[in-house]
Structures are given as structure tokens and as C-alpha cells.
Tab-separated table of N, CA and C in Angstrom:
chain	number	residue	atom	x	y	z
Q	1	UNK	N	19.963	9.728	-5.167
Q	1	UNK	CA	19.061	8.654	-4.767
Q	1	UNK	C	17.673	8.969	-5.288
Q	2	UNK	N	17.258	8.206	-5.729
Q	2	UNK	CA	15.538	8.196	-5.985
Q	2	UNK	C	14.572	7.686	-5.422
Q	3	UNK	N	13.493	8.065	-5.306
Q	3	UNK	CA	12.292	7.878	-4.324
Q	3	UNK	C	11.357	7.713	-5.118
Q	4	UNK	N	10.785	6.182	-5.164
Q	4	UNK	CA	9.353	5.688	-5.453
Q	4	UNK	C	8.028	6.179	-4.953
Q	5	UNK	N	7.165	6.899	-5.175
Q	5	UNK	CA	6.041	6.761	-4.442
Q	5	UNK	C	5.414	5.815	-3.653
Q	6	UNK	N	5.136	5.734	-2.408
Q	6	UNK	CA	4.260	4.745	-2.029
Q	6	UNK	C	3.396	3.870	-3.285
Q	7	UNK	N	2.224	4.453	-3.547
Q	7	UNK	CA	1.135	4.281	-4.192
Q	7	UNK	C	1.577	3.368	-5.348
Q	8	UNK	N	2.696	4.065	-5.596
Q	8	UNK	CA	3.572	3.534	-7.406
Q	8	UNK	C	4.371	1.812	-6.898
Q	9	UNK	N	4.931	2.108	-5.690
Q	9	UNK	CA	5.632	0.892	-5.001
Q	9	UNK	C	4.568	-0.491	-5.191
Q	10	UNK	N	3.205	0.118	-4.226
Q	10	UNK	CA	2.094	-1.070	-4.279
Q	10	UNK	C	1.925	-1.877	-5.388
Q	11	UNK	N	2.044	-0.673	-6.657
Q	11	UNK	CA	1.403	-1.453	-8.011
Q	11	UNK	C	2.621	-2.526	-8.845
Q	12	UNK	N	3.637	-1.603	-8.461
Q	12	UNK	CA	4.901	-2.504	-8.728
Q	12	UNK	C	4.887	-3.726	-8.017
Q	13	UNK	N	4.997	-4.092	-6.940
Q	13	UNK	CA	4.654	-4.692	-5.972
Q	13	UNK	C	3.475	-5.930	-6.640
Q	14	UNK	N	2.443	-5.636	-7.090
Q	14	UNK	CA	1.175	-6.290	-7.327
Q	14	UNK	C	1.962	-7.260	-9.165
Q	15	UNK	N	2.386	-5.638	-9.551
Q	15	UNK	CA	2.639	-6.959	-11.128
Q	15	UNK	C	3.694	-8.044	-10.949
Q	16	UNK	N	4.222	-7.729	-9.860
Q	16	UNK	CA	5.352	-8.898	-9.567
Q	16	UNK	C	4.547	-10.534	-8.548
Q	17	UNK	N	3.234	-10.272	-8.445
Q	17	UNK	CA	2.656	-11.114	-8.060
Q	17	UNK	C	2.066	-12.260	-8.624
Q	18	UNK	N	2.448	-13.443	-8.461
Q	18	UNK	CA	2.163	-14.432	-9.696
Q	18	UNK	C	0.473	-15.432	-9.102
Q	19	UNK	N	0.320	-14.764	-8.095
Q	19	UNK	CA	-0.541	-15.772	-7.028
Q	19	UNK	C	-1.126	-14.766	-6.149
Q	20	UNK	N	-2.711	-15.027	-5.511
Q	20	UNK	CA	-3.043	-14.307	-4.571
Q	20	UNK	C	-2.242	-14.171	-3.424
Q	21	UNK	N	-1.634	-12.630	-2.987
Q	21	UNK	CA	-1.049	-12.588	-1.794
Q	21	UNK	C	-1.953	-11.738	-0.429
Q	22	UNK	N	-1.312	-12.194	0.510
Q	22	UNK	CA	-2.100	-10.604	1.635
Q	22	UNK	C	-0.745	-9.974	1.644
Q	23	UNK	N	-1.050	-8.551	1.921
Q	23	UNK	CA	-0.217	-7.391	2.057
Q	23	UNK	C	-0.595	-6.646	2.872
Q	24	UNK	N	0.343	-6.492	4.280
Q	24	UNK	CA	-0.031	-5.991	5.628
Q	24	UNK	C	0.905	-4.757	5.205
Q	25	UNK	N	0.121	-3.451	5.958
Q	25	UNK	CA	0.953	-2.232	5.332
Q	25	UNK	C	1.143	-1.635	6.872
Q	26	UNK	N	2.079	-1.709	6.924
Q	26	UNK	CA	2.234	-0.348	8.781
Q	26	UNK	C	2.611	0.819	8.225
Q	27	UNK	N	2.292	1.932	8.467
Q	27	UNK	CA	1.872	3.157	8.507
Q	27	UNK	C	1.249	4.256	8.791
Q	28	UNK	N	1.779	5.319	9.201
Q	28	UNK	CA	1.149	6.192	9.856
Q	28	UNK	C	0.314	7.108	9.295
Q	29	UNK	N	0.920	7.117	7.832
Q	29	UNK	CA	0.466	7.847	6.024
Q	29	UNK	C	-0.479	6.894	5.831
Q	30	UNK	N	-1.958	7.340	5.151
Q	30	UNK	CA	-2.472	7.083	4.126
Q	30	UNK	C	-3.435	8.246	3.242
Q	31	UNK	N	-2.426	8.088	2.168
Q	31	UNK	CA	-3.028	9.366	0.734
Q	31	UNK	C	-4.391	8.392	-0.058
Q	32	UNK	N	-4.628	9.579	-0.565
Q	32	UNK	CA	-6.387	9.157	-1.621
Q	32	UNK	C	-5.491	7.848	-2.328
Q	33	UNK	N	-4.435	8.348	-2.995
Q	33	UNK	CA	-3.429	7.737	-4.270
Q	33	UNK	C	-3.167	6.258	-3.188
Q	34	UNK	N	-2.943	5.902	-1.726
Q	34	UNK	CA	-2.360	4.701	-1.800
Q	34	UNK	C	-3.946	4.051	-1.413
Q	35	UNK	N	-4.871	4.728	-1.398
Q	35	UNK	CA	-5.817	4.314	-0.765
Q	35	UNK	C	-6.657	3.574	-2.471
Q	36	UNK	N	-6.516	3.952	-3.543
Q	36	UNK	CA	-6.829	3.618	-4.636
Q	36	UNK	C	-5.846	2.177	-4.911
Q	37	UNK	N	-4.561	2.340	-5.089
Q	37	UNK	CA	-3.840	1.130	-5.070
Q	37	UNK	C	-3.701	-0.071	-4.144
Q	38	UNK	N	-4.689	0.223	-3.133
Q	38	UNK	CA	-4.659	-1.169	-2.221
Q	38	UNK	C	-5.932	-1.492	-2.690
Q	39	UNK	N	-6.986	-0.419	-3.300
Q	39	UNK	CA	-7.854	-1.262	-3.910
Q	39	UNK	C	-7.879	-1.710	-4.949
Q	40	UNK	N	-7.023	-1.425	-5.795
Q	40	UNK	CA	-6.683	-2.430	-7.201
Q	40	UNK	C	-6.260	-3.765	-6.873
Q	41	UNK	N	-5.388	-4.058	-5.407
Q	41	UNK	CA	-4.835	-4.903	-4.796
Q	41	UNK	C	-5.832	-5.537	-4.746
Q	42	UNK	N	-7.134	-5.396	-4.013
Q	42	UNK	CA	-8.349	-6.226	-3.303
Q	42	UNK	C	-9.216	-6.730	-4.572
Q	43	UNK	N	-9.125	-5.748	-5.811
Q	43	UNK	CA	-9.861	-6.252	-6.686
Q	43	UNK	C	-9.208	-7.302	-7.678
Q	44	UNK	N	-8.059	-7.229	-7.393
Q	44	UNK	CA	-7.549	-8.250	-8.171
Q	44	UNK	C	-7.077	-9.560	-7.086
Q	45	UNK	N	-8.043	-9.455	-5.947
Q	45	UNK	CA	-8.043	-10.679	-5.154
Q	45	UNK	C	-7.047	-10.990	-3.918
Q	46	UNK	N	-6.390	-10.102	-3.828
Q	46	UNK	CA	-5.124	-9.942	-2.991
Q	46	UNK	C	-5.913	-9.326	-1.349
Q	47	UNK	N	-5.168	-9.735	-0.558
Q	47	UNK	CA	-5.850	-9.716	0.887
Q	47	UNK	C	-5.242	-8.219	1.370
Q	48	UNK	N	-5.293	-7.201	2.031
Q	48	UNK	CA	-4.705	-6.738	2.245
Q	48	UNK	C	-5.193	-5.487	3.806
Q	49	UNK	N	-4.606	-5.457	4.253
Q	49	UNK	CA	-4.822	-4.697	5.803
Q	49	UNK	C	-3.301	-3.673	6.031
Q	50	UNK	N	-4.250	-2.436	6.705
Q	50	UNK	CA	-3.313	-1.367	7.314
Q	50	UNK	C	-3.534	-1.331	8.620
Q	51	UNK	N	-2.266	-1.358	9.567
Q	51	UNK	CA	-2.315	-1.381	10.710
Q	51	UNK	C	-1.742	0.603	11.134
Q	52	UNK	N	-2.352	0.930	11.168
Q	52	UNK	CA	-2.199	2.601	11.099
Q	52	UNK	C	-0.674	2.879	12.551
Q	53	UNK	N	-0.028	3.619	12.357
Q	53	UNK	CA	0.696	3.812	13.457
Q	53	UNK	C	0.342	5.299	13.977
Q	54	UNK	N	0.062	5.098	15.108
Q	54	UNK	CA	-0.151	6.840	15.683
Q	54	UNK	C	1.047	7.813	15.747
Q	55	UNK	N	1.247	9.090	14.839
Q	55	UNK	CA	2.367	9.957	15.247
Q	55	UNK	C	2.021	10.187	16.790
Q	56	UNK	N	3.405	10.537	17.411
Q	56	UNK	CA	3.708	11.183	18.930
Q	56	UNK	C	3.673	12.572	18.437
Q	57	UNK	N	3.926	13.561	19.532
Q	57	UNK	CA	3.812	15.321	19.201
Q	57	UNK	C	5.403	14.902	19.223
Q	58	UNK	N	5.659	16.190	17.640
Q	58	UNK	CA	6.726	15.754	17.686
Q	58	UNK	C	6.986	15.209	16.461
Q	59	UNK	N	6.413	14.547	15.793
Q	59	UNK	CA	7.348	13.634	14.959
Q	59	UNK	C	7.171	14.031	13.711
Q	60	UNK	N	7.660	13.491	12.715
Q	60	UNK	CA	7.723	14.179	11.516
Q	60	UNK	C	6.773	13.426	10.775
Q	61	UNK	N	5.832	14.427	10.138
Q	61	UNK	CA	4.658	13.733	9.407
Q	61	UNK	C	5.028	13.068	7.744
């Protein structure tokens, strides 16, 4: 099985966009790398918000 990066997902994500979209992200992660690709998102006009999720003790980061 193979695993996309977050960061790499977003941009994939963005060239498949034919029209301004918003992109709501839930997550408990945020890296420098996805934090750069949601702003390529915003600069190319796209709406976009992170609703952060709090880890519990315990959980796997």
C-alpha cells in the first residue's frame, strides 16, 4: 500500500479544481509543509479552514 503525504494530497487536490472551492480540513496534525499548501490553496482563491482536533493522553500522534 502507498501513502500520499498530506501536504502532496492538498496540491493534488487543488489541480483537480476547476472553480473556487472551500476546503475544511479536521485534524489534529499540522506540519510547516501542510501549512504552505493550504496557502497556495488561499492564494489561488480557494477558501479554506482547519478545525484542529485535540489528542486525548494516550493517543497516537
Amino acid at each position: 500500500a502507498s501513502v500520499t503525504p498530506f501536504y502532496l494530497l492538498i496540491d493534488k487536490l487543488e489541480e483537480q479544481m476547476d472553480e473556487r472551492c472551500d476546503v475544511v480540513i479536521v485534524s489534529a496534525f499540522m506540519s510547516d509543509k501542510i501549512e504552505l499548501a493550504v496557502e497556495r490553496l488561499r492564494s489561488r482563491g480557494h477558501g479554506v479552514e482547519w478545525l484542529p482536533l485535540a489528542l486525548q493522553a494516550g493517543d497516537a500522534a
